[in-house]
PDB file of C-alpha atoms in Angstrom:
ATOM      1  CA  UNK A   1      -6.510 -35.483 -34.539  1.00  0.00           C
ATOM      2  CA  UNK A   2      -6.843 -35.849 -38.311  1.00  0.00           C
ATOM      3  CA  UNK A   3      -7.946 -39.273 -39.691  1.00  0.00           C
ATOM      4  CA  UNK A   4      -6.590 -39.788 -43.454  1.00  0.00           C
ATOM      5  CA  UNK A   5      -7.769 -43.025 -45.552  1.00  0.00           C
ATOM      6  CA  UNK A   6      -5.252 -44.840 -48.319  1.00  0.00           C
ATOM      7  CA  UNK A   7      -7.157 -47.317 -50.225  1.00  0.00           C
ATOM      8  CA  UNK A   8      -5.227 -49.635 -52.424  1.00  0.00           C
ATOM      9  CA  UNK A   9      -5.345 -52.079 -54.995  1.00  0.00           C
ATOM     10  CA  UNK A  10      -6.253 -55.965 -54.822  1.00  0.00           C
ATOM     11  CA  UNK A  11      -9.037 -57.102 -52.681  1.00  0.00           C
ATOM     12  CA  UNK A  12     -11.080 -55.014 -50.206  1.00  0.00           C
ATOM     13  CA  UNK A  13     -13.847 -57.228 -47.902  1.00  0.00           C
ATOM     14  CA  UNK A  14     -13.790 -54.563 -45.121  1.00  0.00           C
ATOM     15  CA  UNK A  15     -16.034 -51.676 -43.508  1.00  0.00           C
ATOM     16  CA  UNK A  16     -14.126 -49.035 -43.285  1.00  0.00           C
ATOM     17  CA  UNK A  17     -17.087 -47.098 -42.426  1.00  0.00           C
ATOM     18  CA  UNK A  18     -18.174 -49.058 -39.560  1.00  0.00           C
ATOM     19  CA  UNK A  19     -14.612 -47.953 -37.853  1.00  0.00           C
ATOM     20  CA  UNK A  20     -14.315 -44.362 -39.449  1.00  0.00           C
ATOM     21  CA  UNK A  21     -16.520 -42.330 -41.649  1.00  0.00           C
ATOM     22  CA  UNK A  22     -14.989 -38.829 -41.486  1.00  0.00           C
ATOM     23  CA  UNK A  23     -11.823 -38.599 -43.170  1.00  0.00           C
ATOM     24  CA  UNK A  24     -10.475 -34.930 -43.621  1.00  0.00           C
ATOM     25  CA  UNK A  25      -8.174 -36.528 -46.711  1.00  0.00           C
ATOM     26  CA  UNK A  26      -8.829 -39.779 -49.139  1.00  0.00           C
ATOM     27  CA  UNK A  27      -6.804 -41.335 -51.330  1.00  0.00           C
ATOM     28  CA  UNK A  28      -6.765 -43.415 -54.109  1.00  0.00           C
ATOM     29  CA  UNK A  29      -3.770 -45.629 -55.180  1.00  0.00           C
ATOM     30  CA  UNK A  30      -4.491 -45.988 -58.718  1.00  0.00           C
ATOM     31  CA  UNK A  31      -7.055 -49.161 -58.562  1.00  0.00           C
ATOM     32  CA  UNK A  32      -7.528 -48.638 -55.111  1.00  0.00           C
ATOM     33  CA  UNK A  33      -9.954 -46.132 -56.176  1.00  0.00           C
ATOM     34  CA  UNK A  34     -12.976 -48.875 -57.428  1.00  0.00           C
ATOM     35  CA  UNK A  35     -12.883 -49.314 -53.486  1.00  0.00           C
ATOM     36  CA  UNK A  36     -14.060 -46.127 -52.781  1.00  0.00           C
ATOM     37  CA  UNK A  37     -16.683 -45.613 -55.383  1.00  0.00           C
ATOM     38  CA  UNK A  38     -17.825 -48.753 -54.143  1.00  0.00           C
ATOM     39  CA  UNK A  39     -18.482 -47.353 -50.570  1.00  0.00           C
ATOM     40  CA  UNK A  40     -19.890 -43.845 -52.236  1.00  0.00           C
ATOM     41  CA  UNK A  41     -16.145 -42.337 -50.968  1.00  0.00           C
ATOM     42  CA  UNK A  42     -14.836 -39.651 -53.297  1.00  0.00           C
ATOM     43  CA  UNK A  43     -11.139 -39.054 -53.441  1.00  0.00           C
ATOM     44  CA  UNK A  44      -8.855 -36.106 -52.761  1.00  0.00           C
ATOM     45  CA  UNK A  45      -6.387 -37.483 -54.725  1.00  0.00           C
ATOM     46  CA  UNK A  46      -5.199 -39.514 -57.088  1.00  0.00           C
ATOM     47  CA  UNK A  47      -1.623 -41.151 -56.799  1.00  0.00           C
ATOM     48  CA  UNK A  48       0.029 -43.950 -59.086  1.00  0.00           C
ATOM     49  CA  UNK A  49       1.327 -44.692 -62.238  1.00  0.00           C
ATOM     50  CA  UNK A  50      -1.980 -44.999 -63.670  1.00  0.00           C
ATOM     51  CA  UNK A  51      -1.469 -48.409 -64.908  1.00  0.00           C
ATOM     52  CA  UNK A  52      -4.584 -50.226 -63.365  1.00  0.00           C
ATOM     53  CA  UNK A  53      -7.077 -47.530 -63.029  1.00  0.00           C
ATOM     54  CA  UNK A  54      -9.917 -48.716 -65.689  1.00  0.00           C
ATOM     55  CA  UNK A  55     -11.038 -45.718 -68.236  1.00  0.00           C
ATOM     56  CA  UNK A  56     -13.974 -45.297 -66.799  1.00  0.00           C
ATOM     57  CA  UNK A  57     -12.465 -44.564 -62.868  1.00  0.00           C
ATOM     58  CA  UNK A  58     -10.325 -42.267 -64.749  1.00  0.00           C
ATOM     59  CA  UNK A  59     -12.699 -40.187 -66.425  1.00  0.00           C
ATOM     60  CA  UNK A  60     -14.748 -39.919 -63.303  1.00  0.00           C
ATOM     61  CA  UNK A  61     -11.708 -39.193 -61.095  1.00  0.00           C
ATOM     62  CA  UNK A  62     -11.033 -36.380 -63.711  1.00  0.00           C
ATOM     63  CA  UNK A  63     -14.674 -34.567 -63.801  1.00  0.00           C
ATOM     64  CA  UNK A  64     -14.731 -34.762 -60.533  1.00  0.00           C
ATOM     65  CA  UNK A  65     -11.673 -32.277 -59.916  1.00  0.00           C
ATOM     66  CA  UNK A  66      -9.352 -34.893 -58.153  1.00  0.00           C
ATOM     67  CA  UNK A  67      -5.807 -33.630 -58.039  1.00  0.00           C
ATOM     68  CA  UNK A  68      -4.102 -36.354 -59.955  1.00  0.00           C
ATOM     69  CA  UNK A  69      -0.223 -36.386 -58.608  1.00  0.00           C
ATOM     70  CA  UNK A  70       0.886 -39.034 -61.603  1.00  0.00           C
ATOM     71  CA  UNK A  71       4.013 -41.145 -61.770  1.00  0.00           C
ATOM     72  CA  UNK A  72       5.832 -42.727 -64.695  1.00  0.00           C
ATOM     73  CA  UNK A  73       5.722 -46.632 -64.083  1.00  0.00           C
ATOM     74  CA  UNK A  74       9.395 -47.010 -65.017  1.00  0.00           C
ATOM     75  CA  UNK A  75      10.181 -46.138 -60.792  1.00  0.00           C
ATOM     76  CA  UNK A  76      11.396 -47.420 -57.920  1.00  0.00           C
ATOM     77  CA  UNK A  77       8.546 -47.163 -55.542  1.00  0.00           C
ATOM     78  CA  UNK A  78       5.463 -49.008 -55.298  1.00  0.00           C
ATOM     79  CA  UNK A  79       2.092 -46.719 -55.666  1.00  0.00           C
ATOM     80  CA  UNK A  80       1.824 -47.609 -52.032  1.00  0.00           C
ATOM     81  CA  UNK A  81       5.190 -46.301 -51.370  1.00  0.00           C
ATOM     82  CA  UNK A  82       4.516 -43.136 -52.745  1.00  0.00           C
ATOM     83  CA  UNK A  83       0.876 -42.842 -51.194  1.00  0.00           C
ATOM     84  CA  UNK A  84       2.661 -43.011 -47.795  1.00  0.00           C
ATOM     85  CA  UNK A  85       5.390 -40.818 -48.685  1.00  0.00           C
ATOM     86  CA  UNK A  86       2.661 -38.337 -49.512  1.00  0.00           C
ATOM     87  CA  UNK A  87       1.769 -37.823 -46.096  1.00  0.00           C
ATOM     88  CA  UNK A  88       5.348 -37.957 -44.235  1.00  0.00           C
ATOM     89  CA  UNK A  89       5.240 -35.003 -42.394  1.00  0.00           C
ATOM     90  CA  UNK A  90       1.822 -35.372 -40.801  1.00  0.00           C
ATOM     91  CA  UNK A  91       1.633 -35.360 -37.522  1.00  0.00           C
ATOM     92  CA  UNK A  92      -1.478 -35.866 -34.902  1.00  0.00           C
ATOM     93  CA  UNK A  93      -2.702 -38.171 -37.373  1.00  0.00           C
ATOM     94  CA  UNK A  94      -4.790 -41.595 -37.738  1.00  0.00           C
ATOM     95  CA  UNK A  95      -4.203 -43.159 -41.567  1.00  0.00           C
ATOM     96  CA  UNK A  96      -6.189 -45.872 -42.357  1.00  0.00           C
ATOM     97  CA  UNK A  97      -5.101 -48.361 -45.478  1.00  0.00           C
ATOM     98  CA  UNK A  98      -7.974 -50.412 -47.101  1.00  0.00           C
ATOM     99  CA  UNK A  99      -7.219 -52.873 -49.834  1.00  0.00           C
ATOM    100  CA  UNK A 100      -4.290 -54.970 -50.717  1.00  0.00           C
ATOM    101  CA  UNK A 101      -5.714 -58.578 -49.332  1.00  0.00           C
ATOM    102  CA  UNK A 102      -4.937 -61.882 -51.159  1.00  0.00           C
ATOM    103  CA  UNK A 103      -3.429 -61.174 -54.613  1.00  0.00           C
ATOM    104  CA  UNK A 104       0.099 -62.107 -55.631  1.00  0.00           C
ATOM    105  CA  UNK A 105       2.201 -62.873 -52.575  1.00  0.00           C
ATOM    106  CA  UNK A 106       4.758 -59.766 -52.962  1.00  0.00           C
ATOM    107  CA  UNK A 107       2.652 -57.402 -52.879  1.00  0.00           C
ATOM    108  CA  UNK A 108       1.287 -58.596 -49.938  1.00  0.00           C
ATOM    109  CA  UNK A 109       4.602 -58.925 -47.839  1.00  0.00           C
ATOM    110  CA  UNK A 110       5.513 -55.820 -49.091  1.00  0.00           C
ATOM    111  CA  UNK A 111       2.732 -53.666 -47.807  1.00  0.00           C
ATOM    112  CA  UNK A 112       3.073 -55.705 -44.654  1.00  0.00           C
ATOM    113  CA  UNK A 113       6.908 -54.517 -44.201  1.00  0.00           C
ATOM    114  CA  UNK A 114       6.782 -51.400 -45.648  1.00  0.00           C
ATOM    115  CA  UNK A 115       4.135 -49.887 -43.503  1.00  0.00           C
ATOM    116  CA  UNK A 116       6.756 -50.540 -39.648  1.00  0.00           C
ATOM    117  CA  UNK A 117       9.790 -49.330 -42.162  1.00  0.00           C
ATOM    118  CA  UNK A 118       8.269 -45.948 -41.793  1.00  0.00           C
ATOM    119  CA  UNK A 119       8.604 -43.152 -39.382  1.00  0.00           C
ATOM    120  CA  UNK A 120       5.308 -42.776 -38.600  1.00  0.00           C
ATOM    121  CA  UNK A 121       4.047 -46.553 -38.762  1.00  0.00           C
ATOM    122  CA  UNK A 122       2.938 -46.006 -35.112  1.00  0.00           C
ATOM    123  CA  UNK A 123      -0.471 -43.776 -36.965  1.00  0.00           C
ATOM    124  CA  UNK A 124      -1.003 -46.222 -39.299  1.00  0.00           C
ATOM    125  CA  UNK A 125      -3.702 -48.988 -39.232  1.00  0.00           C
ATOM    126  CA  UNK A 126      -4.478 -51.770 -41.761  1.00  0.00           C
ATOM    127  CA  UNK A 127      -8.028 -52.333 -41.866  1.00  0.00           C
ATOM    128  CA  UNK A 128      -7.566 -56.196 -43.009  1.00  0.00           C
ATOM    129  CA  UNK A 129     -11.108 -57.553 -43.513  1.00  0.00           C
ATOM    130  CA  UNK A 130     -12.532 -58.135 -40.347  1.00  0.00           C
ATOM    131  CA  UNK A 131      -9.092 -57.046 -38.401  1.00  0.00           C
ATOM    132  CA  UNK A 132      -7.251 -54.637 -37.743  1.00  0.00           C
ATOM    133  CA  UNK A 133      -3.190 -54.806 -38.284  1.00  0.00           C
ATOM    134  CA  UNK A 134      -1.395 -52.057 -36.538  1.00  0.00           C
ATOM    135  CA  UNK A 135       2.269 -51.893 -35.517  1.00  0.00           C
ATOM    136  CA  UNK A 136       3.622 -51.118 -32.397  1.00  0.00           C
ATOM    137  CA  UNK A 137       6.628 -50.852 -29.831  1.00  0.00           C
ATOM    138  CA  UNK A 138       4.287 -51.211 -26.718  1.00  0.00           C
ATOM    139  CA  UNK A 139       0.390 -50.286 -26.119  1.00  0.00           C
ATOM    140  CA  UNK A 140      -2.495 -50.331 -24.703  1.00  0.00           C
ATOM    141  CA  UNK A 141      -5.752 -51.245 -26.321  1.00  0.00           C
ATOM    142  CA  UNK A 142      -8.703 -51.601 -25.129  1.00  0.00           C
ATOM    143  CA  UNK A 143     -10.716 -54.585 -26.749  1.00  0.00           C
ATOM    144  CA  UNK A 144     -13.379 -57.017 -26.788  1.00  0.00           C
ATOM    145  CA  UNK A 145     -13.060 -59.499 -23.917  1.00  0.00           C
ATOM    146  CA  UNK A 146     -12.583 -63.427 -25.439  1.00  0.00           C
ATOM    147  CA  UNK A 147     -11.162 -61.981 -28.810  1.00  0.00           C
ATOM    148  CA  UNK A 148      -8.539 -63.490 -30.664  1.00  0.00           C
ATOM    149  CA  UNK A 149      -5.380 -61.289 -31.328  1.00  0.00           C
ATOM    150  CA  UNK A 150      -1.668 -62.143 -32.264  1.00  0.00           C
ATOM    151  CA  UNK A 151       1.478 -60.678 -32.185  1.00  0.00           C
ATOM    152  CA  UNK A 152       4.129 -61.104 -34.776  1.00  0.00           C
ATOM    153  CA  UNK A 153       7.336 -60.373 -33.949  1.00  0.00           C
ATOM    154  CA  UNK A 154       9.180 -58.046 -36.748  1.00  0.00           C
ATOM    155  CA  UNK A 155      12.704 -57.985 -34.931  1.00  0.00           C
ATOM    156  CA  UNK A 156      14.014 -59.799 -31.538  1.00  0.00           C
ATOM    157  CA  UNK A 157      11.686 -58.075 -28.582  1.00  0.00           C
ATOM    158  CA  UNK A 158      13.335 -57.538 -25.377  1.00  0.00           C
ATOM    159  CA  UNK A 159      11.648 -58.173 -22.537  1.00  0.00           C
ATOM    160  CA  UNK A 160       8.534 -58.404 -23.747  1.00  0.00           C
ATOM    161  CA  UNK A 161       5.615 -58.673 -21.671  1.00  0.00           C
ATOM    162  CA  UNK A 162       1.617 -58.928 -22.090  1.00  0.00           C
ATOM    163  CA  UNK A 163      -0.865 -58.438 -19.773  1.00  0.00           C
ATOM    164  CA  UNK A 164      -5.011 -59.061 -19.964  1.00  0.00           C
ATOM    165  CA  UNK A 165      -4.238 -62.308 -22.446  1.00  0.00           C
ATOM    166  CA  UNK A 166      -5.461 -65.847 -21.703  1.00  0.00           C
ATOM    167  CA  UNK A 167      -1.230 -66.749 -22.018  1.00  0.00           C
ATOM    168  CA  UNK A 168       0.309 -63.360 -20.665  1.00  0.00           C
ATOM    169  CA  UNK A 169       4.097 -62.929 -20.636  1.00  0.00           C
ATOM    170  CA  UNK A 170       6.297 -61.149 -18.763  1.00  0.00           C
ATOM    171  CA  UNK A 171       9.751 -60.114 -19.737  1.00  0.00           C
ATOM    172  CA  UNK A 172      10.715 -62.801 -22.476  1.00  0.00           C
ATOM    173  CA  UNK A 173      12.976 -62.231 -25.297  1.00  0.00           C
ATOM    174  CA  UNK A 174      11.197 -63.053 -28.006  1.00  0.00           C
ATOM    175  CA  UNK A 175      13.393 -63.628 -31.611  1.00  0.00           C
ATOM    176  CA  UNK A 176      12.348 -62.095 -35.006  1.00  0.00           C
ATOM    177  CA  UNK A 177       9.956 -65.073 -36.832  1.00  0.00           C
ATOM    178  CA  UNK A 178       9.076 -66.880 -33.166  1.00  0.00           C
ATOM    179  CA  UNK A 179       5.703 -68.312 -33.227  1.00  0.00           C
ATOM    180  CA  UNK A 180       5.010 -67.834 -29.454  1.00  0.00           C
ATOM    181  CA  UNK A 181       2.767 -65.076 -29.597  1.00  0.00           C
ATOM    182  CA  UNK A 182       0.347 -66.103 -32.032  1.00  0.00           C
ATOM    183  CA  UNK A 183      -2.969 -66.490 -31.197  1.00  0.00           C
ATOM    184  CA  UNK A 184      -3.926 -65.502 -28.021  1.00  0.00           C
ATOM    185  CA  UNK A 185      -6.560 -64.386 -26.249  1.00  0.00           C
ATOM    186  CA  UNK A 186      -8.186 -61.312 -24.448  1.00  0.00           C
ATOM    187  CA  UNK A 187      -9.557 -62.503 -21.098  1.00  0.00           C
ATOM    188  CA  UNK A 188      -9.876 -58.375 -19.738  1.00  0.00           C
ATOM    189  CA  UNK A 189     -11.659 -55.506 -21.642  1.00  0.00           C
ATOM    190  CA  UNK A 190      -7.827 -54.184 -21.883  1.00  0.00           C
ATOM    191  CA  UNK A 191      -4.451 -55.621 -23.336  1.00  0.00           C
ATOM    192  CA  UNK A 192      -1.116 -54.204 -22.545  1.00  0.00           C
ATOM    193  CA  UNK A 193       2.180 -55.393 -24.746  1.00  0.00           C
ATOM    194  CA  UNK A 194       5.523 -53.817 -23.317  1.00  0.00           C
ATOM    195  CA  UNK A 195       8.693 -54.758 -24.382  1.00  0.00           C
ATOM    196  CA  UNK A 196      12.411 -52.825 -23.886  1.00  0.00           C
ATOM    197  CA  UNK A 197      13.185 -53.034 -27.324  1.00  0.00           C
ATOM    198  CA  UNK A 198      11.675 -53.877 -30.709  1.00  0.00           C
ATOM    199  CA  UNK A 199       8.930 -53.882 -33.253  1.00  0.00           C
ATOM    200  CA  UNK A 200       5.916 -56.305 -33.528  1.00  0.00           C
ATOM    201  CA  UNK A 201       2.724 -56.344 -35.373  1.00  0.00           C
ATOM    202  CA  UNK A 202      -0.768 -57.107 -33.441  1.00  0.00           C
ATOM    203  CA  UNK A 203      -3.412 -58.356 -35.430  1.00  0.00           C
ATOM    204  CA  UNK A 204      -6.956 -58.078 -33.442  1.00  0.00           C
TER     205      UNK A 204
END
């Protein structure tokens, strides 16, 4: 299993480190880069347009050896976008994303939907501040007992069903944007979330 970290722009108030610390490939989305220097991380690579990377990231990003894969900013692809389109292909893979909390609004929801629009979402995990956002079609997980955890609902879930939660389910049809299965709570060491057909997001 390879683990590969993304770190993007805007705000970054988590610990990567204290989840992963052995990465066999980082990279830096343009800005995303002042995240890693801040937690003594040096890049692989460099991928953006370039366009919020201060002078002084750059120039240490460039004596350093970094392969630089630059793109013009006229395009129609976030930096994001591109980052994860860097590593289609991979396979028997973790990827962690760092970065991209609060900011403008957009960017947010789009790094939210663009990450289950993916083939591979199912490898990906957004380390969120103090949670973790991954994106599922069932699983198992094991987690601390009397957490919190949601699930949002990114398309109608068929028969969906949850199992070691405070409210458990089992085999509702849940529509895209219901509220039901927000905020729950873990009253085993394990939760299972099943469901026939679908995509949701669980936030823990």
């Amino acid at each position: 299993m390879k683990n590969y970290l993304i770190s993007i722009g805007g705000n970054s108030t988590s610990n990567i480190l204290s989840i992963e610390s052995n990465f066999d490939e980082i990279i830096a989305v343009d800005s995303g880069v002042e995240h890693l220097f801040k937690l003594a991380l040096d890049p692989n690579t460099l991928i953006g347009d370039l366009d919020s990377i201060s002078e002084n990231s750059l120039d240490k990003v460039k004596k350093n050896g970094v392969d630089i894969i630059a793109f013009n900013s006229n395009k129609d692809q976030t930096d994001f976008e591109l980052a994860l389109n860097y590593l289609e292909g991979v396979e028997n893979s973790i990827i962690y994303i760092i970065g991209g909390e609060s900011g403008e609004i957009d960017h947010l929801l789009s790094i939210f939907l663009l990450i289950p629009s993916k083939s591979f979402f199912e490898n990906i995990i957004w380390v969120y501040g103090d949670k973790k956002i991954i994106f599922r079609q069932k699983l198992k997980l094991n987690v601390k007992k009397m957490s919190k955890f949601s699930i949002i609902p990114l398309s109608d879930l068929s028969n969906l069903s949850i199992d070691g939660a405070e409210w458990n389910l089992e085999n509702k049809n849940i529509q895209f944007g219901e509220t039901t299965t927000l905020r729950n709570v873990a009253n085993k060491d394990e939760i299972n979330v099943n469901c026939d057909t679908g995509v949701f997001a669980f936030i823990y």
